[in-house]
Amino acid sequence: MSNTSINPQKKTTAPAIRAYLGGSFDPVHSGHLEVALHIYQDLLPIATQQNRPLHVSLLPNARSPFKTQSTDPAHRLAMLQLATQDTPIQINELELWQAPPVYTIDSVRALRQQYPNDCLIFIMGMDSARSLDKWKDGLQLTDYVNLWVFNREDSDHINGGISNSATSFENPIAASQYLATLQSQLPLPLQSHVTDSPIELLTPITRCLVDSLETDSTDLKSAMKGRIYIDTRPITAVSSTQIREQLQILATETNKMPVTNRQIASIAPINDIMSNTHPNSLAKWLNPAVYHYIIAHQLYSAAQFR
């Protein structure tokens, strides 16, 4: 059964909690799932206690405004479906089939209009949060959604592993100072929105909607002022760009081989992933089914991105 979600909101007894991790997912890798599952596991006990539906979704874009090209949306959707099988993570196709470029501000407005009473959380890395003042209406995101920010730092190479600076501090003073440092890196207008507890991201906005009825009940922007939670736990520092580079190197090396040897060469990395015993960087980051799909459809060859 597909875990893709494009259906309108169903009637529920309590406002749902909806969290979205956007990106090109080109290709989707274990770092994406790690973040989404962290959020799901953190929110599930709260949602259960409050008897609220919980939806954590990957939100693939048609093409990032900061990129000139992306892999065909149909391929990226297929890889997302493979990667999220047997997980509670859903896929939302809101942006995927729109004509690029598609801007995040337009998406969060659409989500707020579709789910006016639900708690909406947009998940992003600290690298993106730092530059929100350079996005189209990026400083207005918190007019529609809350932000859950992870401090992922890009590694210099794909084997970078866990970010060393995003550590958990046993010393409360050190932890507080670290959080203050990250908070100071946000655009100045957003720094006052930071909260030290993710619980504050889940406050129902019904009260705010009632307060706004006397002015304009359709003014969803004035009905919500989102908060920002900076999550300091260490997460995997790897990007899809790094994985594409590795795949292109592999494709280049394979293409230099005699035709009779190419099939054997392409099978070896797949076996590394399936056995999970070889220190292959691709085996570390790609779901086996996703890697099979990439090989079968000859994605991310060096020629594709020239």
PDB file of C-alpha atoms in Angstrom:
ATOM      1  CA  MET A   1       0.000   0.000   0.000  1.00  0.00           C
ATOM      2  CA  SER A   2       1.309   3.424  -0.923  1.00  0.00           C
ATOM      3  CA  ASN A   3       2.228   5.757   1.912  1.00  0.00           C
ATOM      4  CA  THR A   4       1.744   8.812  -0.285  1.00  0.00           C
ATOM      5  CA  SER A   5      -0.673  11.304   1.214  1.00  0.00           C
ATOM      6  CA  ILE A   6      -2.543  13.884  -0.880  1.00  0.00           C
ATOM      7  CA  ASN A   7      -6.007  13.445   0.596  1.00  0.00           C
ATOM      8  CA  PRO A   8      -7.808  16.387   2.203  1.00  0.00           C
ATOM      9  CA  GLN A   9      -8.076  16.596   5.967  1.00  0.00           C
ATOM     10  CA  LYS A  10     -10.375  14.114   7.629  1.00  0.00           C
ATOM     11  CA  LYS A  11     -12.585  15.143  10.496  1.00  0.00           C
ATOM     12  CA  THR A  12     -11.005  14.310  13.839  1.00  0.00           C
ATOM     13  CA  THR A  13     -11.889  14.942  17.458  1.00  0.00           C
ATOM     14  CA  ALA A  14      -8.669  16.827  18.159  1.00  0.00           C
ATOM     15  CA  PRO A  15      -6.338  18.985  16.038  1.00  0.00           C
ATOM     16  CA  ALA A  16      -3.770  16.809  14.310  1.00  0.00           C
ATOM     17  CA  ILE A  17      -0.008  17.257  14.549  1.00  0.00           C
ATOM     18  CA  ARG A  18       1.560  17.505  11.104  1.00  0.00           C
ATOM     19  CA  ALA A  19       5.307  17.767  10.543  1.00  0.00           C
ATOM     20  CA  TYR A  20       6.926  18.178   7.125  1.00  0.00           C
ATOM     21  CA  LEU A  21      10.516  17.703   5.992  1.00  0.00           C
ATOM     22  CA  GLY A  22      10.985  19.371   2.632  1.00  0.00           C
ATOM     23  CA  GLY A  23      13.719  18.818   0.098  1.00  0.00           C
ATOM     24  CA  SER A  24      14.583  17.530  -3.340  1.00  0.00           C
ATOM     25  CA  PHE A  25      15.399  14.013  -2.002  1.00  0.00           C
ATOM     26  CA  ASP A  26      17.628  13.515  -4.997  1.00  0.00           C
ATOM     27  CA  PRO A  27      18.192  10.786  -3.920  1.00  0.00           C
ATOM     28  CA  VAL A  28      16.551  10.129  -0.556  1.00  0.00           C
ATOM     29  CA  HIS A  29      19.096   8.793   1.952  1.00  0.00           C
ATOM     30  CA  SER A  30      19.274   7.538   5.536  1.00  0.00           C
ATOM     31  CA  GLY A  31      19.948  11.039   6.861  1.00  0.00           C
ATOM     32  CA  HIS A  32      16.512  12.172   5.686  1.00  0.00           C
ATOM     33  CA  LEU A  33      14.818   9.216   7.352  1.00  0.00           C
ATOM     34  CA  GLU A  34      16.859   9.695  10.509  1.00  0.00           C
ATOM     35  CA  VAL A  35      15.532  13.225  10.983  1.00  0.00           C
ATOM     36  CA  ALA A  36      11.935  12.316  10.146  1.00  0.00           C
ATOM     37  CA  LEU A  37      11.953   9.318  12.490  1.00  0.00           C
ATOM     38  CA  HIS A  38      13.510  11.403  15.286  1.00  0.00           C
ATOM     39  CA  ILE A  39      10.584  13.815  15.009  1.00  0.00           C
ATOM     40  CA  TYR A  40       8.019  11.012  14.834  1.00  0.00           C
ATOM     41  CA  GLN A  41       9.418   9.232  17.882  1.00  0.00           C
ATOM     42  CA  ASP A  42       9.532  12.476  19.866  1.00  0.00           C
ATOM     43  CA  LEU A  43       5.967  13.458  18.989  1.00  0.00           C
ATOM     44  CA  LEU A  44       4.257  10.057  19.188  1.00  0.00           C
ATOM     45  CA  PRO A  45       4.034   9.863  23.025  1.00  0.00           C
ATOM     46  CA  ILE A  46       2.633  13.391  23.144  1.00  0.00           C
ATOM     47  CA  ALA A  47       0.154  12.746  20.353  1.00  0.00           C
ATOM     48  CA  THR A  48      -0.941   9.520  22.032  1.00  0.00           C
ATOM     49  CA  GLN A  49      -1.377  11.193  25.406  1.00  0.00           C
ATOM     50  CA  GLN A  50      -3.383  14.027  23.879  1.00  0.00           C
ATOM     51  CA  ASN A  51      -5.335  11.683  21.587  1.00  0.00           C
ATOM     52  CA  ARG A  52      -4.225  13.635  18.517  1.00  0.00           C
ATOM     53  CA  PRO A  53      -3.480  12.191  15.059  1.00  0.00           C
ATOM     54  CA  LEU A  54       0.199  12.404  14.110  1.00  0.00           C
ATOM     55  CA  HIS A  55       1.495  12.733  10.542  1.00  0.00           C
ATOM     56  CA  VAL A  56       5.195  13.139   9.744  1.00  0.00           C
ATOM     57  CA  SER A  57       5.727  13.546   6.015  1.00  0.00           C
ATOM     58  CA  LEU A  58       8.486  14.043   3.492  1.00  0.00           C
ATOM     59  CA  LEU A  59       7.608  16.945   1.188  1.00  0.00           C
ATOM     60  CA  PRO A  60       9.529  16.533  -2.092  1.00  0.00           C
ATOM     61  CA  ASN A  61       9.744  19.633  -4.236  1.00  0.00           C
ATOM     62  CA  ALA A  62       9.387  19.933  -7.987  1.00  0.00           C
ATOM     63  CA  ARG A  63      12.777  21.610  -8.149  1.00  0.00           C
ATOM     64  CA  SER A  64      14.512  23.804  -5.640  1.00  0.00           C
ATOM     65  CA  PRO A  65      14.703  27.487  -6.633  1.00  0.00           C
ATOM     66  CA  PHE A  66      18.423  27.193  -5.831  1.00  0.00           C
ATOM     67  CA  LYS A  67      19.028  24.345  -8.314  1.00  0.00           C
ATOM     68  CA  THR A  68      19.004  24.363 -12.098  1.00  0.00           C
ATOM     69  CA  GLN A  69      17.868  20.765 -12.522  1.00  0.00           C
ATOM     70  CA  SER A  70      16.649  17.764 -10.617  1.00  0.00           C
ATOM     71  CA  THR A  71      15.939  14.134 -11.363  1.00  0.00           C
ATOM     72  CA  ASP A  72      12.515  13.380 -12.830  1.00  0.00           C
ATOM     73  CA  PRO A  73       9.851  13.708 -10.078  1.00  0.00           C
ATOM     74  CA  ALA A  74       8.494  10.250 -10.908  1.00  0.00           C
ATOM     75  CA  HIS A  75      11.876   8.689 -10.122  1.00  0.00           C
ATOM     76  CA  ARG A  76      12.284  10.651  -6.896  1.00  0.00           C
ATOM     77  CA  LEU A  77       8.775   9.697  -5.772  1.00  0.00           C
ATOM     78  CA  ALA A  78       9.445   6.022  -6.521  1.00  0.00           C
ATOM     79  CA  MET A  79      12.652   6.122  -4.449  1.00  0.00           C
ATOM     80  CA  LEU A  80      10.823   7.847  -1.585  1.00  0.00           C
ATOM     81  CA  GLN A  81       8.149   5.159  -1.597  1.00  0.00           C
ATOM     82  CA  LEU A  82      10.819   2.458  -1.438  1.00  0.00           C
ATOM     83  CA  ALA A  83      12.713   4.199   1.368  1.00  0.00           C
ATOM     84  CA  THR A  84       9.646   4.762   3.550  1.00  0.00           C
ATOM     85  CA  GLN A  85       8.177   1.283   3.256  1.00  0.00           C
ATOM     86  CA  ASP A  86       7.623  -0.292   6.673  1.00  0.00           C
ATOM     87  CA  THR A  87       8.025   3.077   8.394  1.00  0.00           C
ATOM     88  CA  PRO A  88       5.405   5.482   9.803  1.00  0.00           C
ATOM     89  CA  ILE A  89       6.754   8.258   7.569  1.00  0.00           C
ATOM     90  CA  GLN A  90       4.393   9.509   4.852  1.00  0.00           C
ATOM     91  CA  ILE A  91       4.947  11.353   1.558  1.00  0.00           C
ATOM     92  CA  ASN A  92       3.096  14.523   0.636  1.00  0.00           C
ATOM     93  CA  GLU A  93       3.010  15.369  -3.074  1.00  0.00           C
ATOM     94  CA  LEU A  94       1.870  18.983  -2.680  1.00  0.00           C
ATOM     95  CA  GLU A  95       4.929  20.466  -4.399  1.00  0.00           C
ATOM     96  CA  LEU A  96       6.108  17.564  -6.519  1.00  0.00           C
ATOM     97  CA  TRP A  97       3.994  18.050  -9.636  1.00  0.00           C
ATOM     98  CA  GLN A  98       3.915  21.852  -9.681  1.00  0.00           C
ATOM     99  CA  ALA A  99       5.800  23.806 -12.331  1.00  0.00           C
ATOM    100  CA  PRO A 100       9.115  24.923 -10.812  1.00  0.00           C
ATOM    101  CA  PRO A 101      10.264  26.946  -9.122  1.00  0.00           C
ATOM    102  CA  VAL A 102       8.030  26.278  -6.111  1.00  0.00           C
ATOM    103  CA  TYR A 103       8.609  28.364  -2.999  1.00  0.00           C
ATOM    104  CA  THR A 104       8.259  27.143   0.578  1.00  0.00           C
ATOM    105  CA  ILE A 105       6.186  30.157   1.615  1.00  0.00           C
ATOM    106  CA  ASP A 106       3.516  29.231  -0.937  1.00  0.00           C
ATOM    107  CA  SER A 107       3.475  25.645   0.310  1.00  0.00           C
ATOM    108  CA  VAL A 108       3.079  26.539   3.985  1.00  0.00           C
ATOM    109  CA  ARG A 109       0.272  28.949   3.101  1.00  0.00           C
ATOM    110  CA  ALA A 110      -1.480  26.149   1.211  1.00  0.00           C
ATOM    111  CA  LEU A 111      -0.994  23.728   4.119  1.00  0.00           C
ATOM    112  CA  ARG A 112      -2.331  26.266   6.631  1.00  0.00           C
ATOM    113  CA  GLN A 113      -5.375  26.845   4.450  1.00  0.00           C
ATOM    114  CA  GLN A 114      -5.944  23.108   4.113  1.00  0.00           C
ATOM    115  CA  TYR A 115      -5.425  22.422   7.828  1.00  0.00           C
ATOM    116  CA  PRO A 116      -6.502  25.631   9.618  1.00  0.00           C
ATOM    117  CA  ASN A 117      -6.887  24.046  13.065  1.00  0.00           C
ATOM    118  CA  ASP A 118      -3.959  21.634  13.085  1.00  0.00           C
ATOM    119  CA  CYS A 119      -0.480  22.074  14.507  1.00  0.00           C
ATOM    120  CA  LEU A 120       1.884  22.466  11.554  1.00  0.00           C
ATOM    121  CA  ILE A 121       5.647  22.003  11.902  1.00  0.00           C
ATOM    122  CA  PHE A 122       8.174  22.575   9.148  1.00  0.00           C
ATOM    123  CA  ILE A 123      11.496  20.758   9.636  1.00  0.00           C
ATOM    124  CA  MET A 124      14.752  22.177   8.312  1.00  0.00           C
ATOM    125  CA  GLY A 125      18.490  22.209   8.892  1.00  0.00           C
ATOM    126  CA  MET A 126      20.255  25.046  10.659  1.00  0.00           C
ATOM    127  CA  ASP A 127      22.079  25.825   7.415  1.00  0.00           C
ATOM    128  CA  SER A 128      18.713  26.664   5.847  1.00  0.00           C
ATOM    129  CA  ALA A 129      17.367  28.474   8.909  1.00  0.00           C
ATOM    130  CA  ARG A 130      20.375  30.804   8.930  1.00  0.00           C
ATOM    131  CA  SER A 131      19.534  31.960   5.417  1.00  0.00           C
ATOM    132  CA  LEU A 132      15.756  32.381   5.712  1.00  0.00           C
ATOM    133  CA  ASP A 133      16.089  36.120   5.160  1.00  0.00           C
ATOM    134  CA  LYS A 134      17.341  35.262   1.655  1.00  0.00           C
ATOM    135  CA  TRP A 135      14.358  33.026   0.829  1.00  0.00           C
ATOM    136  CA  LYS A 136      11.250  34.403  -0.813  1.00  0.00           C
ATOM    137  CA  ASP A 137       9.275  35.749   2.191  1.00  0.00           C
ATOM    138  CA  GLY A 138      11.338  33.396   4.351  1.00  0.00           C
ATOM    139  CA  LEU A 139      10.862  35.497   7.484  1.00  0.00           C
ATOM    140  CA  GLN A 140       7.101  35.008   7.125  1.00  0.00           C
ATOM    141  CA  LEU A 141       7.210  31.210   7.469  1.00  0.00           C
ATOM    142  CA  THR A 142       6.441  31.449  11.178  1.00  0.00           C
ATOM    143  CA  ASP A 143       3.223  33.294  10.335  1.00  0.00           C
ATOM    144  CA  TYR A 144       1.913  29.928   9.152  1.00  0.00           C
ATOM    145  CA  VAL A 145       3.961  27.123  10.734  1.00  0.00           C
ATOM    146  CA  ASN A 146       6.295  26.309  13.597  1.00  0.00           C
ATOM    147  CA  LEU A 147       9.896  25.429  12.779  1.00  0.00           C
ATOM    148  CA  TRP A 148      11.853  22.457  14.120  1.00  0.00           C
ATOM    149  CA  VAL A 149      15.514  23.093  13.297  1.00  0.00           C
ATOM    150  CA  PHE A 150      18.262  20.458  13.305  1.00  0.00           C
ATOM    151  CA  ASN A 151      21.877  21.552  13.489  1.00  0.00           C
ATOM    152  CA  ARG A 152      23.174  19.392  10.689  1.00  0.00           C
ATOM    153  CA  GLU A 153      26.574  20.526   9.502  1.00  0.00           C
ATOM    154  CA  ASP A 154      27.717  19.498   6.052  1.00  0.00           C
ATOM    155  CA  SER A 155      30.770  17.274   6.114  1.00  0.00           C
ATOM    156  CA  ASP A 156      33.629  17.690   3.637  1.00  0.00           C
ATOM    157  CA  HIS A 157      33.160  14.150   2.378  1.00  0.00           C
ATOM    158  CA  ILE A 158      30.519  11.485   2.503  1.00  0.00           C
ATOM    159  CA  ASN A 159      32.254   9.531   5.270  1.00  0.00           C
ATOM    160  CA  GLY A 160      31.978  12.480   7.654  1.00  0.00           C
ATOM    161  CA  GLY A 161      29.471  10.627   9.805  1.00  0.00           C
ATOM    162  CA  ILE A 162      28.098  12.373  12.850  1.00  0.00           C
ATOM    163  CA  SER A 163      28.612  16.082  13.241  1.00  0.00           C
ATOM    164  CA  ASN A 164      31.111  16.616  16.048  1.00  0.00           C
ATOM    165  CA  SER A 165      29.883  20.046  17.088  1.00  0.00           C
ATOM    166  CA  ALA A 166      26.232  19.008  17.417  1.00  0.00           C
ATOM    167  CA  THR A 167      26.902  17.213  20.660  1.00  0.00           C
ATOM    168  CA  SER A 168      24.797  16.751  23.734  1.00  0.00           C
ATOM    169  CA  PHE A 169      26.200  18.589  26.715  1.00  0.00           C
ATOM    170  CA  GLU A 170      26.094  17.108  30.208  1.00  0.00           C
ATOM    171  CA  ASN A 171      26.881  20.555  31.586  1.00  0.00           C
ATOM    172  CA  PRO A 172      23.620  22.582  31.537  1.00  0.00           C
ATOM    173  CA  ILE A 173      25.569  25.827  31.272  1.00  0.00           C
ATOM    174  CA  ALA A 174      27.484  24.576  28.230  1.00  0.00           C
ATOM    175  CA  ALA A 175      24.246  23.350  26.645  1.00  0.00           C
ATOM    176  CA  SER A 176      22.592  26.708  27.260  1.00  0.00           C
ATOM    177  CA  GLN A 177      25.545  28.569  25.750  1.00  0.00           C
ATOM    178  CA  TYR A 178      25.562  26.303  22.713  1.00  0.00           C
ATOM    179  CA  LEU A 179      21.835  26.883  22.146  1.00  0.00           C
ATOM    180  CA  ALA A 180      22.322  30.635  22.556  1.00  0.00           C
ATOM    181  CA  THR A 181      25.065  30.548  19.933  1.00  0.00           C
ATOM    182  CA  LEU A 182      22.793  28.762  17.465  1.00  0.00           C
ATOM    183  CA  GLN A 183      19.930  31.123  18.240  1.00  0.00           C
ATOM    184  CA  SER A 184      22.156  34.121  17.498  1.00  0.00           C
ATOM    185  CA  GLN A 185      22.839  32.718  14.028  1.00  0.00           C
ATOM    186  CA  LEU A 186      19.190  32.985  13.009  1.00  0.00           C
ATOM    187  CA  PRO A 187      18.032  36.114  11.179  1.00  0.00           C
ATOM    188  CA  LEU A 188      17.461  38.765  13.845  1.00  0.00           C
ATOM    189  CA  PRO A 189      13.649  39.005  13.427  1.00  0.00           C
ATOM    190  CA  LEU A 190      13.316  35.265  14.159  1.00  0.00           C
ATOM    191  CA  GLN A 191      15.520  35.033  17.246  1.00  0.00           C
ATOM    192  CA  SER A 192      12.702  35.984  19.624  1.00  0.00           C
ATOM    193  CA  HIS A 193      10.620  33.073  18.297  1.00  0.00           C
ATOM    194  CA  VAL A 194      12.976  30.434  19.717  1.00  0.00           C
ATOM    195  CA  THR A 195      11.670  28.154  22.468  1.00  0.00           C
ATOM    196  CA  ASP A 196      13.613  25.626  24.498  1.00  0.00           C
ATOM    197  CA  SER A 197      10.839  23.031  24.425  1.00  0.00           C
ATOM    198  CA  PRO A 198       9.241  21.268  21.443  1.00  0.00           C
ATOM    199  CA  ILE A 199       6.008  21.092  23.467  1.00  0.00           C
ATOM    200  CA  GLU A 200       5.422  24.755  22.666  1.00  0.00           C
ATOM    201  CA  LEU A 201       5.247  23.866  18.999  1.00  0.00           C
ATOM    202  CA  LEU A 202       2.160  21.769  19.705  1.00  0.00           C
ATOM    203  CA  THR A 203      -0.078  24.373  21.313  1.00  0.00           C
ATOM    204  CA  PRO A 204      -3.434  24.231  19.500  1.00  0.00           C
ATOM    205  CA  ILE A 205      -4.103  27.367  17.507  1.00  0.00           C
ATOM    206  CA  THR A 206      -7.873  27.228  18.052  1.00  0.00           C
ATOM    207  CA  ARG A 207      -7.535  29.860  20.772  1.00  0.00           C
ATOM    208  CA  CYS A 208      -5.753  32.174  18.351  1.00  0.00           C
ATOM    209  CA  LEU A 209      -8.431  31.607  15.739  1.00  0.00           C
ATOM    210  CA  VAL A 210     -11.155  32.552  18.194  1.00  0.00           C
ATOM    211  CA  ASP A 211      -9.224  35.688  19.158  1.00  0.00           C
ATOM    212  CA  SER A 212      -9.051  36.715  15.513  1.00  0.00           C
ATOM    213  CA  LEU A 213     -12.744  36.246  14.753  1.00  0.00           C
ATOM    214  CA  GLU A 214     -13.549  39.846  15.567  1.00  0.00           C
ATOM    215  CA  THR A 215     -11.111  41.050  12.903  1.00  0.00           C
ATOM    216  CA  ASP A 216     -11.177  38.606  10.018  1.00  0.00           C
ATOM    217  CA  SER A 217     -11.709  34.888  10.530  1.00  0.00           C
ATOM    218  CA  THR A 218     -10.275  34.158   7.080  1.00  0.00           C
ATOM    219  CA  ASP A 219      -7.001  35.885   7.885  1.00  0.00           C
ATOM    220  CA  LEU A 220      -5.023  32.754   8.619  1.00  0.00           C
ATOM    221  CA  LYS A 221      -1.776  34.699   8.756  1.00  0.00           C
ATOM    222  CA  SER A 222      -2.898  36.691  11.797  1.00  0.00           C
ATOM    223  CA  ALA A 223      -4.275  33.556  13.440  1.00  0.00           C
ATOM    224  CA  MET A 224      -0.889  32.023  14.183  1.00  0.00           C
ATOM    225  CA  LYS A 225       2.566  33.092  15.230  1.00  0.00           C
ATOM    226  CA  GLY A 226       4.862  30.096  15.111  1.00  0.00           C
ATOM    227  CA  ARG A 227       7.695  29.176  17.413  1.00  0.00           C
ATOM    228  CA  ILE A 228      11.150  27.814  16.592  1.00  0.00           C
ATOM    229  CA  TYR A 229      12.712  24.842  18.370  1.00  0.00           C
ATOM    230  CA  ILE A 230      16.430  24.227  17.802  1.00  0.00           C
ATOM    231  CA  ASP A 231      17.217  20.536  18.248  1.00  0.00           C
ATOM    232  CA  THR A 232      20.868  20.172  19.280  1.00  0.00           C
ATOM    233  CA  ARG A 233      21.140  16.376  19.141  1.00  0.00           C
ATOM    234  CA  PRO A 234      23.784  15.043  16.709  1.00  0.00           C
ATOM    235  CA  ILE A 235      22.488  13.867  13.352  1.00  0.00           C
ATOM    236  CA  THR A 236      24.096  12.418  10.266  1.00  0.00           C
ATOM    237  CA  ALA A 237      25.991  15.022   8.255  1.00  0.00           C
ATOM    238  CA  VAL A 238      25.571  13.842   4.674  1.00  0.00           C
ATOM    239  CA  SER A 239      23.858  15.403   1.679  1.00  0.00           C
ATOM    240  CA  SER A 240      22.261  14.117  -1.496  1.00  0.00           C
ATOM    241  CA  THR A 241      24.843  16.129  -3.419  1.00  0.00           C
ATOM    242  CA  GLN A 242      27.649  14.097  -1.859  1.00  0.00           C
ATOM    243  CA  ILE A 243      25.883  10.846  -2.698  1.00  0.00           C
ATOM    244  CA  ARG A 244      25.320  11.934  -6.300  1.00  0.00           C
ATOM    245  CA  GLU A 245      29.017  12.735  -6.594  1.00  0.00           C
ATOM    246  CA  GLN A 246      29.922   9.264  -5.349  1.00  0.00           C
ATOM    247  CA  LEU A 247      27.458   7.666  -7.776  1.00  0.00           C
ATOM    248  CA  GLN A 248      28.895   9.681 -10.648  1.00  0.00           C
ATOM    249  CA  ILE A 249      32.426   8.593  -9.739  1.00  0.00           C
ATOM    250  CA  LEU A 250      31.257   4.978  -9.615  1.00  0.00           C
ATOM    251  CA  ALA A 251      29.538   5.365 -13.006  1.00  0.00           C
ATOM    252  CA  THR A 252      32.645   6.920 -14.552  1.00  0.00           C
ATOM    253  CA  GLU A 253      34.893   4.152 -13.255  1.00  0.00           C
ATOM    254  CA  THR A 254      32.465   1.483 -14.408  1.00  0.00           C
ATOM    255  CA  ASN A 255      32.137   2.987 -17.906  1.00  0.00           C
ATOM    256  CA  LYS A 256      35.908   2.751 -18.353  1.00  0.00           C
ATOM    257  CA  MET A 257      35.788  -1.019 -17.902  1.00  0.00           C
ATOM    258  CA  PRO A 258      35.310  -3.533 -20.708  1.00  0.00           C
ATOM    259  CA  VAL A 259      31.636  -4.243 -21.339  1.00  0.00           C
ATOM    260  CA  THR A 260      31.957  -7.794 -20.029  1.00  0.00           C
ATOM    261  CA  ASN A 261      33.154  -6.503 -16.644  1.00  0.00           C
ATOM    262  CA  ARG A 262      30.602  -3.725 -16.136  1.00  0.00           C
ATOM    263  CA  GLN A 263      27.753  -5.885 -14.877  1.00  0.00           C
ATOM    264  CA  ILE A 264      29.976  -7.520 -12.261  1.00  0.00           C
ATOM    265  CA  ALA A 265      31.236  -4.105 -11.137  1.00  0.00           C
ATOM    266  CA  SER A 266      27.703  -2.740 -10.685  1.00  0.00           C
ATOM    267  CA  ILE A 267      26.600  -5.781  -8.708  1.00  0.00           C
ATOM    268  CA  ALA A 268      29.405  -5.469  -6.156  1.00  0.00           C
ATOM    269  CA  PRO A 269      28.169  -2.235  -4.516  1.00  0.00           C
ATOM    270  CA  ILE A 270      24.642  -3.653  -4.349  1.00  0.00           C
ATOM    271  CA  ASN A 271      25.987  -6.694  -2.522  1.00  0.00           C
ATOM    272  CA  ASP A 272      27.792  -4.347  -0.133  1.00  0.00           C
ATOM    273  CA  ILE A 273      24.494  -2.701   0.717  1.00  0.00           C
ATOM    274  CA  MET A 274      22.588  -5.956   1.066  1.00  0.00           C
ATOM    275  CA  SER A 275      25.206  -7.524   3.358  1.00  0.00           C
ATOM    276  CA  ASN A 276      25.902  -4.279   5.241  1.00  0.00           C
ATOM    277  CA  THR A 277      29.384  -5.584   5.984  1.00  0.00           C
ATOM    278  CA  HIS A 278      31.558  -3.631   3.563  1.00  0.00           C
ATOM    279  CA  PRO A 279      32.736  -0.083   4.390  1.00  0.00           C
ATOM    280  CA  ASN A 280      31.153   1.210   1.191  1.00  0.00           C
ATOM    281  CA  SER A 281      30.010   4.805   1.649  1.00  0.00           C
ATOM    282  CA  LEU A 282      26.939   4.230  -0.520  1.00  0.00           C
ATOM    283  CA  ALA A 283      26.048   1.156   1.501  1.00  0.00           C
ATOM    284  CA  LYS A 284      26.046   3.350   4.589  1.00  0.00           C
ATOM    285  CA  TRP A 285      23.613   5.962   3.291  1.00  0.00           C
ATOM    286  CA  LEU A 286      21.284   4.357   0.738  1.00  0.00           C
ATOM    287  CA  ASN A 287      18.392   1.994   1.344  1.00  0.00           C
ATOM    288  CA  PRO A 288      19.115  -1.242  -0.598  1.00  0.00           C
ATOM    289  CA  ALA A 289      15.864  -0.971  -2.542  1.00  0.00           C
ATOM    290  CA  VAL A 290      16.680   2.632  -3.470  1.00  0.00           C
ATOM    291  CA  TYR A 291      20.138   1.632  -4.679  1.00  0.00           C
ATOM    292  CA  HIS A 292      18.649  -1.179  -6.754  1.00  0.00           C
ATOM    293  CA  TYR A 293      16.293   1.381  -8.300  1.00  0.00           C
ATOM    294  CA  ILE A 294      19.156   3.772  -9.094  1.00  0.00           C
ATOM    295  CA  ILE A 295      21.164   1.038 -10.824  1.00  0.00           C
ATOM    296  CA  ALA A 296      18.138  -0.349 -12.689  1.00  0.00           C
ATOM    297  CA  HIS A 297      17.200   3.093 -14.067  1.00  0.00           C
ATOM    298  CA  GLN A 298      20.801   4.254 -14.594  1.00  0.00           C
ATOM    299  CA  LEU A 299      20.313   7.396 -12.518  1.00  0.00           C
ATOM    300  CA  TYR A 300      23.084   9.817 -11.499  1.00  0.00           C
ATOM    301  CA  SER A 301      25.553   8.862 -14.181  1.00  0.00           C
ATOM    302  CA  ALA A 302      28.299  11.361 -14.872  1.00  0.00           C
ATOM    303  CA  ALA A 303      26.747  12.191 -18.242  1.00  0.00           C
ATOM    304  CA  GLN A 304      23.351  12.971 -16.689  1.00  0.00           C
ATOM    305  CA  PHE A 305      24.632  16.012 -14.797  1.00  0.00           C
ATOM    306  CA  ARG A 306      26.997  17.517 -17.394  1.00  0.00           C
TER     307      ARG A 306
END
